[in-house]
Tab-separated table of C-alpha atoms and ligand atoms in Angstrom:
chain	number	residue	atom	x	y	z
A	476	MET	CA	-105.283	3.135	84.031
A	477	ARG	CA	-103.508	1.295	86.645
A	478	LEU	CA	-100.381	3.548	86.965
A	479	LYS	CA	-103.182	6.550	86.986
A	480	ALA	CA	-105.039	4.814	89.649
A	481	TYR	CA	-101.872	4.165	91.707
A	482	ILE	CA	-100.803	8.139	91.417
A	483	LEU	CA	-104.241	9.110	92.597
A	484	ALA	CA	-103.863	6.893	95.654
A	485	ALA	CA	-100.643	8.313	96.428
A	486	ALA	CA	-101.515	11.859	96.245
A	487	LEU	CA	-104.776	10.801	98.222
A	488	LEU	CA	-102.404	9.232	100.891
A	489	ALA	CA	-99.970	12.539	100.759
A	490	CYS	CA	-102.964	14.507	101.349
A	491	SER	CA	-104.334	12.681	104.290
A	492	LEU	CA	-100.794	12.582	105.623
A	493	LEU	CA	-100.574	16.470	105.119
A	494	SER	CA	-103.783	17.098	106.880
A	495	ALA	CA	-102.733	14.917	109.772
A	496	CYS	CA	-99.739	17.149	110.091
A	497	GLY	CA	-101.884	19.937	110.030
A	498	VAL	CA	-100.555	21.608	107.006
A	499	ARG	CA	-104.161	21.129	105.166
A	500	GLU	CA	-106.299	23.894	104.839
A	501	LYS	CA	-108.635	24.028	107.944
A	502	TYR	CA	-111.726	24.626	106.435
A	503	GLU	CA	-113.310	22.734	103.492
A	504	HIS	CA	-115.196	24.666	100.662
A	505	GLN	CA	-118.365	22.954	99.323
A	506	GLN	CA	-120.759	24.455	97.175
A	507	TYR	CA	-124.454	23.353	96.973
A	508	VAL	CA	-126.627	24.277	94.159
A	509	TYR	CA	-130.393	24.142	94.077
A	510	LEU	CA	-132.480	24.338	90.881
A	511	ASP	CA	-135.879	23.644	92.321
A	512	VAL	CA	-136.631	26.590	94.586
A	513	PHE	CA	-138.001	29.978	93.856
A	514	ASP	CA	-137.738	29.769	89.968
A	515	THR	CA	-134.077	30.650	90.060
A	516	ILE	CA	-130.690	29.073	90.862
A	517	SER	CA	-129.757	29.052	94.539
A	518	TYR	CA	-126.066	28.564	95.739
A	519	VAL	CA	-125.014	28.001	99.244
A	520	ASP	CA	-121.490	28.030	99.758
A	521	VAL	CA	-119.977	26.539	103.005
A	522	TYR	CA	-116.597	26.563	104.753
A	523	LEU	CA	-116.552	23.270	106.916
A	524	GLU	CA	-114.226	22.337	109.402
A	525	ASP	CA	-115.105	18.914	109.078
A	526	GLY	CA	-116.440	18.024	105.957
A	527	GLU	CA	-117.805	14.676	106.839
A	528	LYS	CA	-121.365	16.115	107.215
A	529	SER	CA	-121.213	18.052	104.097
A	530	SER	CA	-123.939	15.672	101.856
A	531	GLU	CA	-126.128	15.769	105.270
A	532	TYR	CA	-125.955	19.427	105.085
A	533	GLU	CA	-126.673	19.869	101.366
A	534	GLU	CA	-129.765	17.980	101.958
A	535	GLU	CA	-130.882	19.637	105.077
A	536	ILE	CA	-130.635	22.998	103.656
A	537	HIS	CA	-132.625	22.104	100.593
A	538	GLU	CA	-135.268	20.574	102.583
A	539	GLU	CA	-135.326	24.061	104.297
A	540	LEU	CA	-135.523	25.720	101.032
A	541	LEU	CA	-138.291	23.374	99.727
A	542	ARG	CA	-140.204	24.452	102.991
A	543	TYR	CA	-140.090	27.999	102.287
A	544	HIS	CA	-140.605	27.524	98.445
A	545	ARG	CA	-143.774	25.710	99.120
A	546	MET	CA	-144.878	28.224	101.945
A	547	PHE	CA	-144.550	31.214	99.252
A	548	ASP	CA	-145.895	29.523	96.421
A	549	ALA	CA	-148.736	31.262	94.884
A	550	TYR	CA	-149.635	28.596	92.262
A	551	ASN	CA	-149.589	25.160	93.889
A	552	SER	CA	-151.030	23.633	96.730
A	553	TYR	CA	-149.436	21.036	98.959
A	554	GLU	CA	-150.524	18.548	101.270
A	555	GLY	CA	-150.531	19.595	105.081
A	556	VAL	CA	-149.293	23.390	104.075
A	557	ASN	CA	-151.391	26.372	104.152
A	558	ASN	CA	-149.600	28.562	101.790
A	559	VAL	CA	-149.715	31.849	99.758
A	560	TYR	CA	-152.019	29.675	97.331
A	561	THR	CA	-154.385	28.591	100.369
A	562	VAL	CA	-154.661	32.358	101.270
A	563	ASN	CA	-155.547	33.300	97.745
A	564	SER	CA	-157.972	30.465	97.421
A	565	GLN	CA	-159.688	31.673	100.602
A	566	ALA	CA	-159.755	35.283	99.912
A	567	GLY	CA	-163.502	36.867	100.470
A	568	LYS	CA	-164.390	33.345	102.380
A	569	ALA	CA	-162.428	32.573	105.586
A	570	PRO	CA	-158.907	33.564	107.265
A	571	VAL	CA	-156.446	31.062	106.848
A	572	LYS	CA	-153.984	29.653	109.623
A	573	VAL	CA	-150.728	29.876	108.419
A	574	ASP	CA	-146.917	29.124	109.596
A	575	GLU	CA	-145.110	31.732	111.430
A	576	GLU	CA	-142.833	32.722	108.903
A	577	LEU	CA	-145.514	33.308	106.236
A	578	PHE	CA	-147.578	35.524	108.911
A	579	ASP	CA	-144.507	37.243	109.918
A	580	LEU	CA	-143.459	38.030	106.384
A	581	VAL	CA	-146.843	39.269	105.472
A	582	LYS	CA	-146.904	41.433	108.592
A	583	PHE	CA	-143.288	42.887	107.864
A	584	SER	CA	-144.500	43.971	104.583
A	585	LEU	CA	-147.628	45.654	105.707
A	586	ASP	CA	-145.670	47.621	108.649
A	587	ASN	CA	-142.998	48.749	105.982
A	588	MET	CA	-145.453	50.228	103.519
A	589	GLU	CA	-145.834	53.529	104.964
A	590	LYS	CA	-142.195	54.319	105.219
A	591	THR	CA	-141.737	53.090	101.683
A	592	GLU	CA	-144.347	55.336	100.091
A	593	TYR	CA	-146.441	52.046	99.144
A	594	ARG	CA	-144.253	51.092	96.460
A	595	THR	CA	-143.825	47.326	97.300
A	596	ASN	CA	-147.398	46.172	97.573
A	597	ILE	CA	-147.642	42.303	98.456
A	598	VAL	CA	-151.438	42.535	97.284
A	599	LEU	CA	-150.717	43.606	94.036
A	600	GLY	CA	-151.004	40.282	92.693
A	601	SER	CA	-154.061	40.828	90.180
A	602	VAL	CA	-152.017	43.179	88.722
A	603	THR	CA	-148.313	41.493	88.668
A	604	GLY	CA	-150.234	38.425	87.445
A	605	ILE	CA	-151.338	40.297	84.257
A	606	TRP	CA	-147.855	41.161	83.635
A	607	LYS	CA	-146.442	37.685	84.360
A	608	GLN	CA	-148.966	36.319	81.852
A	609	PHE	CA	-147.893	38.813	79.339
A	610	MET	CA	-144.286	37.439	79.817
A	611	ASN	CA	-145.223	34.239	79.373
A	612	ASP	CA	-147.335	34.877	76.286
A	613	ALA	CA	-144.495	36.853	74.689
A	614	ALA	CA	-142.160	33.906	74.965
A	615	GLU	CA	-144.030	32.020	72.912
A	616	LYS	CA	-144.495	34.326	70.230
A	617	GLN	CA	-142.168	34.349	67.186
A	618	GLN	CA	-142.230	37.810	66.243
A	619	GLU	CA	-142.738	41.057	68.074
A	620	SER	CA	-145.558	42.244	66.465
A	621	GLU	CA	-147.565	39.257	67.598
A	622	ILE	CA	-147.293	40.379	71.453
A	623	ALA	CA	-150.088	42.068	72.842
A	624	LEU	CA	-149.905	44.331	75.530
A	625	PRO	CA	-152.190	44.293	78.569
A	626	SER	CA	-154.995	47.073	78.160
A	627	LYS	CA	-155.384	49.902	80.437
A	628	GLU	CA	-158.934	49.098	81.237
A	629	GLU	CA	-157.811	45.292	82.642
A	630	LEU	CA	-155.051	46.849	84.373
A	631	GLU	CA	-157.280	49.363	86.221
A	632	GLN	CA	-159.915	46.826	86.925
A	633	ALA	CA	-157.352	44.459	88.647
A	634	ALA	CA	-156.062	47.228	90.421
A	635	GLU	CA	-159.428	47.771	92.294
A	636	HIS	CA	-158.188	44.605	94.255
A	637	THR	CA	-155.050	45.821	95.616
A	638	ASP	CA	-156.315	47.650	98.610
A	639	TRP	CA	-153.519	46.368	101.510
A	640	THR	CA	-156.071	47.571	104.079
A	641	LYS	CA	-158.092	44.888	103.504
A	642	VAL	CA	-155.617	42.236	104.525
A	643	VAL	CA	-156.686	41.232	107.949
A	644	LEU	CA	-154.167	39.587	110.156
A	645	ASP	CA	-154.934	38.143	113.417
A	646	GLU	CA	-151.675	37.874	115.465
A	647	GLU	CA	-153.162	35.651	118.216
A	648	ASN	CA	-154.541	32.941	115.727
A	649	GLN	CA	-151.880	33.660	113.183
A	650	THR	CA	-154.317	33.834	110.482
A	651	ILE	CA	-154.338	35.894	107.306
A	652	PHE	CA	-157.768	36.821	105.800
A	653	LEU	CA	-158.129	38.833	102.315
A	654	GLU	CA	-161.391	40.875	102.538
A	655	ASP	CA	-161.672	41.120	99.103
A	656	PRO	CA	-162.530	37.887	97.079
A	657	GLU	CA	-160.490	39.073	94.113
A	658	MET	CA	-157.536	40.100	96.000
A	659	ILE	CA	-154.159	38.070	95.100
A	660	LEU	CA	-151.310	37.771	97.447
A	661	ASP	CA	-148.057	38.044	95.757
A	662	VAL	CA	-144.881	37.794	97.878
A	663	GLY	CA	-142.507	37.562	95.007
A	664	ALA	CA	-140.813	40.910	95.981
A	665	VAL	CA	-139.708	39.917	99.454
A	666	ALA	CA	-139.849	35.901	99.370
A	667	LYS	CA	-136.295	35.376	98.418
A	668	GLY	CA	-134.419	37.977	100.719
A	669	TYR	CA	-136.780	36.848	103.625
A	670	THR	CA	-135.837	33.088	103.003
A	671	ALA	CA	-132.117	34.173	102.628
A	672	GLN	CA	-132.399	35.921	105.986
A	673	ARG	CA	-134.041	32.849	107.738
A	674	LEU	CA	-131.831	30.433	106.036
A	675	ALA	CA	-128.736	31.956	107.608
A	676	ASP	CA	-129.804	31.496	111.090
A	677	TYR	CA	-130.773	27.973	109.980
A	678	ILE	CA	-127.142	27.317	108.740
A	679	ARG	CA	-125.808	28.920	111.913
A	680	SER	CA	-128.110	26.147	113.909
A	681	LEU	CA	-126.628	23.404	111.797
A	682	GLY	CA	-123.141	24.435	113.467
A	683	ILE	CA	-121.917	25.606	110.225
A	684	GLU	CA	-119.856	29.085	110.896
A	685	SER	CA	-119.009	30.162	107.617
A	686	ALA	CA	-121.377	30.240	104.343
A	687	SER	CA	-122.736	32.468	101.623
A	688	ILE	CA	-126.029	32.198	100.323
A	689	ASN	CA	-127.073	33.389	96.892
A	690	MET	CA	-130.804	33.016	95.823
A	691	GLY	CA	-130.979	34.647	92.664
A	692	GLY	CA	-129.061	37.938	93.262
A	693	ASN	CA	-130.249	38.047	97.185
A	694	ILE	CA	-126.704	37.500	98.573
A	695	LYS	CA	-126.219	36.891	102.581
A	696	PHE	CA	-122.936	36.026	104.334
A	697	VAL	CA	-123.104	34.038	107.504
A	698	GLY	CA	-119.846	34.203	110.089
A	699	GLU	CA	-116.076	35.120	108.947
A	700	ARG	CA	-115.146	33.817	105.618
A	701	LYS	CA	-112.712	30.953	106.183
A	702	ALA	CA	-111.281	30.450	102.417
A	703	GLY	CA	-108.076	30.004	103.982
A	704	ASP	CA	-106.412	33.001	101.968
A	705	GLY	CA	-106.208	35.319	104.870
A	706	ARG	CA	-109.191	37.352	103.929
A	707	SER	CA	-111.912	37.115	106.491
A	708	TYR	CA	-114.447	39.461	105.260
A	709	TRP	CA	-116.982	38.869	102.293
A	710	ILE	CA	-116.898	40.540	99.019
A	711	GLY	CA	-120.305	41.358	97.331
A	712	SER	CA	-120.466	42.117	93.476
A	713	ILE	CA	-122.866	44.066	91.395
A	714	GLN	CA	-123.716	43.128	87.669
A	715	ASP	CA	-123.279	45.564	84.907
A	716	PRO	CA	-126.729	45.280	83.485
A	717	GLN	CA	-125.079	45.926	79.851
A	718	THR	CA	-122.768	43.184	80.026
A	719	MET	CA	-124.417	40.975	82.686
A	720	GLN	CA	-120.900	40.545	83.941
A	721	ALA	CA	-119.797	41.557	87.457
A	722	SER	CA	-119.181	45.164	87.533
A	723	GLY	CA	-115.707	44.937	88.926
A	724	MET	CA	-116.982	46.780	92.305
A	725	GLY	CA	-116.365	44.777	95.225
A	726	ILE	CA	-118.488	45.564	98.629
A	727	LYS	CA	-116.920	44.628	101.804
A	728	LEU	CA	-119.341	42.762	104.044
A	729	GLU	CA	-119.035	41.147	107.206
A	730	ASP	CA	-120.995	38.572	109.180
A	731	GLY	CA	-124.470	38.803	108.708
A	732	GLY	CA	-124.128	41.416	105.772
A	733	THR	CA	-126.532	41.185	102.888
A	734	ILE	CA	-126.611	42.781	99.367
A	735	VAL	CA	-129.985	42.254	97.208
A	736	THR	CA	-130.372	43.682	93.694
A	737	SER	CA	-133.403	43.937	91.580
A	738	GLY	CA	-132.941	44.458	88.001
A	739	ASN	CA	-134.599	44.735	84.673
A	740	TYR	CA	-132.052	42.583	82.933
A	741	GLU	CA	-132.943	39.199	83.442
A	742	ARG	CA	-136.652	38.617	82.841
A	743	TYR	CA	-137.903	41.337	80.358
A	744	VAL	CA	-139.612	41.800	77.063
A	745	MET	CA	-138.958	44.457	74.109
A	746	VAL	CA	-141.924	45.962	72.476
A	747	ASP	CA	-141.522	48.969	70.053
A	748	GLY	CA	-138.183	49.743	72.013
A	749	VAL	CA	-139.781	49.865	75.307
A	750	ARG	CA	-138.071	47.435	77.898
A	751	TYR	CA	-141.242	45.435	79.922
A	752	CYS	CA	-139.772	44.090	83.082
A	753	HIS	CA	-141.228	42.250	85.968
A	754	LEU	CA	-141.069	45.261	88.322
A	755	ILE	CA	-144.374	47.115	88.387
A	756	ASP	CA	-145.090	50.666	89.432
A	757	PRO	CA	-147.899	50.251	91.590
A	758	ASP	CA	-149.283	54.136	90.331
A	759	THR	CA	-148.949	53.550	86.498
A	760	LEU	CA	-149.731	49.580	86.744
A	761	GLN	CA	-146.903	49.473	84.011
A	762	PRO	CA	-143.334	47.886	84.758
A	763	ALA	CA	-141.226	50.349	86.085
A	764	GLN	CA	-139.129	52.230	83.484
A	765	GLN	CA	-136.387	54.466	85.510
A	766	MET	CA	-133.987	51.596	86.638
A	767	ALA	CA	-131.715	49.402	85.245
A	768	SER	CA	-130.771	47.944	88.849
A	769	VAL	CA	-130.926	48.928	92.459
A	770	SER	CA	-128.806	47.287	94.832
A	771	ILE	CA	-129.375	47.473	98.761
A	772	ILE	CA	-126.721	46.414	101.570
A	773	ALA	CA	-128.148	46.239	105.036
A	774	GLU	CA	-128.218	43.494	107.734
A	775	ASP	CA	-131.635	42.015	107.082
A	776	SER	CA	-132.210	40.399	103.648
A	777	GLY	CA	-135.774	40.391	103.921
A	778	LEU	CA	-135.769	44.198	104.355
A	779	ALA	CA	-133.172	44.664	101.457
A	780	ASP	CA	-135.364	42.700	99.060
A	781	TYR	CA	-138.394	44.486	99.994
A	782	LEU	CA	-136.469	47.829	99.316
A	783	SER	CA	-135.058	46.835	96.174
A	784	THR	CA	-138.199	46.501	94.671
A	785	ALA	CA	-139.560	49.673	96.256
A	786	LEU	CA	-136.622	51.582	94.945
A	787	PHE	CA	-136.740	50.316	91.689
A	788	THR	CA	-140.108	51.866	90.980
A	789	VAL	CA	-139.129	55.446	92.068
A	790	ASP	CA	-136.365	58.214	91.017
A	791	VAL	CA	-133.173	58.338	93.106
A	792	GLU	CA	-134.162	61.292	95.027
A	793	THR	CA	-137.457	59.684	96.243
A	794	GLY	CA	-135.478	56.511	96.942
A	795	LYS	CA	-133.163	58.313	99.017
A	796	GLU	CA	-136.201	59.727	101.023
A	797	ILE	CA	-137.463	56.408	101.775
A	798	LEU	CA	-133.927	55.324	103.013
A	799	SER	CA	-133.811	58.144	105.409
A	800	HIS	CA	-136.490	56.121	107.399
A	801	TYR	CA	-134.029	53.347	107.662
A	802	ASP	CA	-130.431	53.246	109.420
A	803	GLY	CA	-127.629	51.054	108.270
A	804	VAL	CA	-128.963	50.724	104.844
A	805	GLU	CA	-127.034	51.671	101.726
A	806	ALA	CA	-128.168	51.612	98.143
A	807	TYR	CA	-126.457	51.989	94.607
A	808	TRP	CA	-128.550	52.589	91.624
A	809	ILE	CA	-127.942	52.101	87.965
A	810	THR	CA	-130.529	54.124	86.120
A	811	ALA	CA	-132.070	53.106	82.899
A	812	ASP	CA	-129.497	55.043	80.800
A	813	TYR	CA	-126.883	53.478	83.047
A	814	GLU	CA	-125.987	56.703	85.175
A	815	THR	CA	-124.991	55.434	88.752
A	816	TYR	CA	-125.721	56.763	92.067
A	817	SER	CA	-125.215	55.699	95.514
A	818	THR	CA	-125.716	56.840	99.180
A	819	ASP	CA	-122.913	58.328	100.990
A	820	GLY	CA	-122.253	55.207	102.981
A	821	PHE	CA	-121.884	53.162	100.178
A	822	GLU	CA	-118.679	54.731	99.235
A	823	LYS	CA	-117.003	53.301	102.395
A	824	LEU	CA	-117.772	49.899	101.649
A	825	LEU	CA	-115.810	49.554	98.349
A	826	VAL	CA	-112.942	47.400	98.619
A	827	LYS	CA	-110.287	49.538	97.110
B	940	ADP	P1	-136.549	39.457	91.654
B	940	ADP	O1	-137.722	38.416	92.197
B	940	ADP	O2	-136.177	39.262	90.206
B	940	ADP	O3	-135.253	39.239	92.524
B	940	ADP	P2	-137.866	41.270	93.096
B	940	ADP	O4	-137.293	41.032	94.439
B	940	ADP	O5	-137.703	42.902	93.034
B	940	ADP	O6	-136.999	40.924	91.920
B	940	ADP	O7	-139.273	40.776	93.054
B	940	ADP	C1	-139.986	40.812	91.598
B	940	ADP	C2	-141.384	40.187	91.990
B	940	ADP	O8	-142.229	41.217	92.860
B	940	ADP	C3	-142.156	40.228	90.572
B	940	ADP	O9	-142.074	39.194	90.206
B	940	ADP	C4	-143.588	40.221	91.085
B	940	ADP	O10	-144.255	39.141	91.457
B	940	ADP	C5	-143.614	41.142	92.256
B	940	ADP	N1	-143.879	42.460	92.199
B	940	ADP	C6	-143.553	43.260	91.017
B	940	ADP	N2	-143.735	44.669	91.483
B	940	ADP	C7	-144.299	44.655	92.654
B	940	ADP	C8	-144.446	45.840	93.418
B	940	ADP	N3	-144.620	47.193	93.113
B	940	ADP	N4	-144.926	45.393	94.656
B	940	ADP	C9	-144.978	44.399	95.275
B	940	ADP	N5	-144.528	43.182	94.582
B	940	ADP	C10	-143.934	43.327	93.152
B	941	MG	MG1	-137.133	42.661	95.750
């Protein structure tokens, strides 16, 4: 034991001497893992010039993530915060004053509805809630035959409370009011990407120059990559829905670049050979069946998340039509039968 400790001490000393001579890599890599936000695993990788503040950064980023987590939570209330839950509990009763970020996210989502053929509807909560309940119930059943699908009537009744024109935004007072008492706001389709986008700015404000954020498939890059291996750009990847492994395709991304994937392979239930995933087609009110995954590459991670959900519910052609309203956005589709499609600009981003 003693000898080992001695060798370790000698090695540490050698390291610090090297760093004093400037041989040591300039940037230190740290990975922060957060398990208690947005019902997923989030990774923030940072490359620090000065590692001393690392644990401070880790905590500050955690606090910021928790702040967004609470704000977008539809199930719990927190002291001192008017969140999605508060807005829902005041539906049909009163406007709720919310933080700038929640107001902005709701406004952004409503503003983009027309261009996206109303595919991502943040007040689809009464319907998505039924499917979430179905998934939770299914998880507890031993056999497939015990799983009951939601009835058409139940879904149609719920769909009567998804009229987005009944969301009243008051910009001056920063309030949100759901006019329909049974309407339910569910920002799940945009929340993670939106948070990743805002978190990137926050990370920069801390003085961190180089970082990558991965919140359950929402990936956002900050600054130049400083891994010290000579590659300054980032490489985004797309999972193979069949193997759940990286597909091997690398997408070259620079500072601010983002790649967001919506897929049917992580959360789903099989009944009678049909896959029921968590992405709902707002027309049929059923889980979308056409895609295995849709990845969006853009600058704004909130937009990428919003679009990934929208495009997941339509065919490739309609998806391309939707994208024609946006500049600088690329997409890669893997259909339910594992055929792949991409926008023209996507190919140019591939690392050969
Ligand atoms: P993930 O959260 O797995 O990354 P998404 O970003 O696509 O996937 O968001 C899925 C969530 O969005 C669902 O869990 C549900 O809450 C909500 N949702 C599902 N379908 C729609 C839809 N058509 N419009 C708006 N929200 C939806
Ligand atoms: Mg999404």
